[in-house]
One Martini backbone bead per residue (centre of mass of N, CA, C, O) as a GRO file, in nm:
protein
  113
    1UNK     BB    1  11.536   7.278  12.653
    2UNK     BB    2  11.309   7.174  12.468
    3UNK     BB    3  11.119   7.322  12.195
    4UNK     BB    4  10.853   7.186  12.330
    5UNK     BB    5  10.819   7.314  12.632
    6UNK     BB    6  10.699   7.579  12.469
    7UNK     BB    7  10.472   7.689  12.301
    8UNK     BB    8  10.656   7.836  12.062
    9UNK     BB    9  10.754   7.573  12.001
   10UNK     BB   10  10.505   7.383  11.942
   11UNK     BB   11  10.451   7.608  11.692
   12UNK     BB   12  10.676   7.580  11.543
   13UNK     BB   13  10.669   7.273  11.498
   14UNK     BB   14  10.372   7.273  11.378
   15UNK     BB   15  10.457   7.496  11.107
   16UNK     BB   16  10.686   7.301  11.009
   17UNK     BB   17  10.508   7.053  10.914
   18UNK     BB   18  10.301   7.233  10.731
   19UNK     BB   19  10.069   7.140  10.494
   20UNK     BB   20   9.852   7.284  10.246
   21UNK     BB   21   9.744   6.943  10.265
   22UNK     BB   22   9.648   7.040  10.560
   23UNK     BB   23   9.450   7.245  10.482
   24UNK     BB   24   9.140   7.345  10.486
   25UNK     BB   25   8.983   7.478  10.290
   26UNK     BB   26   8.816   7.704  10.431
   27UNK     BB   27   9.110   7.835  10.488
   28UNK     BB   28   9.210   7.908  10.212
   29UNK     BB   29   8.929   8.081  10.092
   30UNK     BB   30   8.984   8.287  10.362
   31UNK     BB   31   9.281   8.376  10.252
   32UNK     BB   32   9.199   8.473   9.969
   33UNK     BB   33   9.004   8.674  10.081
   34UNK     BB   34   9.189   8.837  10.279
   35UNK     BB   35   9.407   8.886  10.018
   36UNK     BB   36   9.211   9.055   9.829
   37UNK     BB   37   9.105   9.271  10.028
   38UNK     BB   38   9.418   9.374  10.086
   39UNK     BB   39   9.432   9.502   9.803
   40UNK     BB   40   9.191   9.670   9.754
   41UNK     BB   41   9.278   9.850  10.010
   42UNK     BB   42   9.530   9.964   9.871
   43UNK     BB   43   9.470  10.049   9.603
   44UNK     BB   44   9.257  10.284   9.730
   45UNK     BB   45   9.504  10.412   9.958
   46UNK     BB   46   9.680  10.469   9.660
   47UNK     BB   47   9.486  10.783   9.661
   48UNK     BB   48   9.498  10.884   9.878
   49UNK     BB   49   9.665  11.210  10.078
   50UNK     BB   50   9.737  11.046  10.344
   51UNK     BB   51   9.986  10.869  10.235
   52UNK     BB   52  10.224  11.099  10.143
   53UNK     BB   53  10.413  11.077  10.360
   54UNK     BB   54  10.491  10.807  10.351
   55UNK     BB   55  10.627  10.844  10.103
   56UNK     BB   56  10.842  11.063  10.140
   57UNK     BB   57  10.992  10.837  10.345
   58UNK     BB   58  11.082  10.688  10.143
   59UNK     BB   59  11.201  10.853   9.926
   60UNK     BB   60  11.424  10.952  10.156
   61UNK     BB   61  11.494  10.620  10.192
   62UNK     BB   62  11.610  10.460   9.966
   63UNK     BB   63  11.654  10.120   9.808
   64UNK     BB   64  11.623   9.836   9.703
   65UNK     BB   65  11.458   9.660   9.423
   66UNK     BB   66  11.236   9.443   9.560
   67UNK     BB   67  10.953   9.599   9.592
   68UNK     BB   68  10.632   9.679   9.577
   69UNK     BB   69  10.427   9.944   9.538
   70UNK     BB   70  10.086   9.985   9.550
   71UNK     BB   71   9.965  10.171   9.260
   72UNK     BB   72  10.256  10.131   9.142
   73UNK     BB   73  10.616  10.139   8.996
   74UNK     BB   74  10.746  10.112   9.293
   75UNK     BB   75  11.003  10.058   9.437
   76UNK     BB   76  11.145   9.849   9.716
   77UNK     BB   77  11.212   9.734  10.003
   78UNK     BB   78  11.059   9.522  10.142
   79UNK     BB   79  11.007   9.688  10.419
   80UNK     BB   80  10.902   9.925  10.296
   81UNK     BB   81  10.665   9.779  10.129
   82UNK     BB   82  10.521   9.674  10.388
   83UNK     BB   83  10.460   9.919  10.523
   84UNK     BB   84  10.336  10.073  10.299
   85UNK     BB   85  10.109   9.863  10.233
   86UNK     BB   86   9.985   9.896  10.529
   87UNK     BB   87   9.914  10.153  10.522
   88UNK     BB   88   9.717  10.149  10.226
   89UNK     BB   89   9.549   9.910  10.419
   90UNK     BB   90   9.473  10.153  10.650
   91UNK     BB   91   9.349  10.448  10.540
   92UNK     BB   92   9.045  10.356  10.505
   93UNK     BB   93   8.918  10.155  10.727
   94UNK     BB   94   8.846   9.870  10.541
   95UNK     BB   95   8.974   9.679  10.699
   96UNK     BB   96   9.002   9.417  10.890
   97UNK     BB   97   8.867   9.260  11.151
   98UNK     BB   98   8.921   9.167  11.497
   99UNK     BB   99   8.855   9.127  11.845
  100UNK     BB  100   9.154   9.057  11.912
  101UNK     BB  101   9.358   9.176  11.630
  102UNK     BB  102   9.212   9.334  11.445
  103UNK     BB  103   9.427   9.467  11.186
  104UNK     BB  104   9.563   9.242  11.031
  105UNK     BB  105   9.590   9.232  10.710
  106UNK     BB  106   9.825   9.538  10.767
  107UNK     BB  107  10.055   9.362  10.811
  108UNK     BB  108  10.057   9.048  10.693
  109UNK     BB  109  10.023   9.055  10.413
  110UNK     BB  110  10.271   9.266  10.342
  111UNK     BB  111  10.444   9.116  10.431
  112UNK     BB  112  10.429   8.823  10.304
  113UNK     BB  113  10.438   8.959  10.032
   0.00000   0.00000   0.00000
């Protein structure tokens, strides 16, 4: 079976081809404010005393200083980095919501960066 003949293929195809200069502006302008919005509610629930256990369980199992938990000085792996970003993006619950996939920029944005 062709890459081409399931959709999965067809969309990896598709996303392997995308270049930047060919996102419509309105998808890159929505893209940096989505990145702004979940930024910023990181930075917000990384005050919260709610994301504290969070925190004790990174810090239990520390790794490689690879990427940056937001509002502190902490490294860890990224892959805690992303963890730990995604839970202080939806601690306070004002992170972005969509109808059909709810809360993705608590999720996409902190595994993106």
């Amino acid at each position: 079976m062709a890459d081409e003949d399931t959709v999965a293929g067809r969309l990896a195809s598709w996303a392997s081809r995308l270049r930047f200069e060919d996102l419509p502006t309105e998808v890159v302008e929505r893209t940096e404010q989505v990145i702004l919005d979940q930024l910023g509610v990181q930075v917000l629930g990384s005050t919260l005393p709610n994301i504290q256990p969070v925190r004790q369980l990174a810090a239990a199992a520390p790794g490689a200083p690879e990427s940056t938990v937001t509002g502190s000085d902490e490294k860890t792996t990224a892959a805690q980095a992303a963890y730990m970003n995604g839970t202080l993006g939806h601690s306070c619950e004002y992170d972005d919501a969509h109808a059909a996939a709810w809360h993705t920029s608590s999720a996409v944005v902190p595994a993106a960066l």
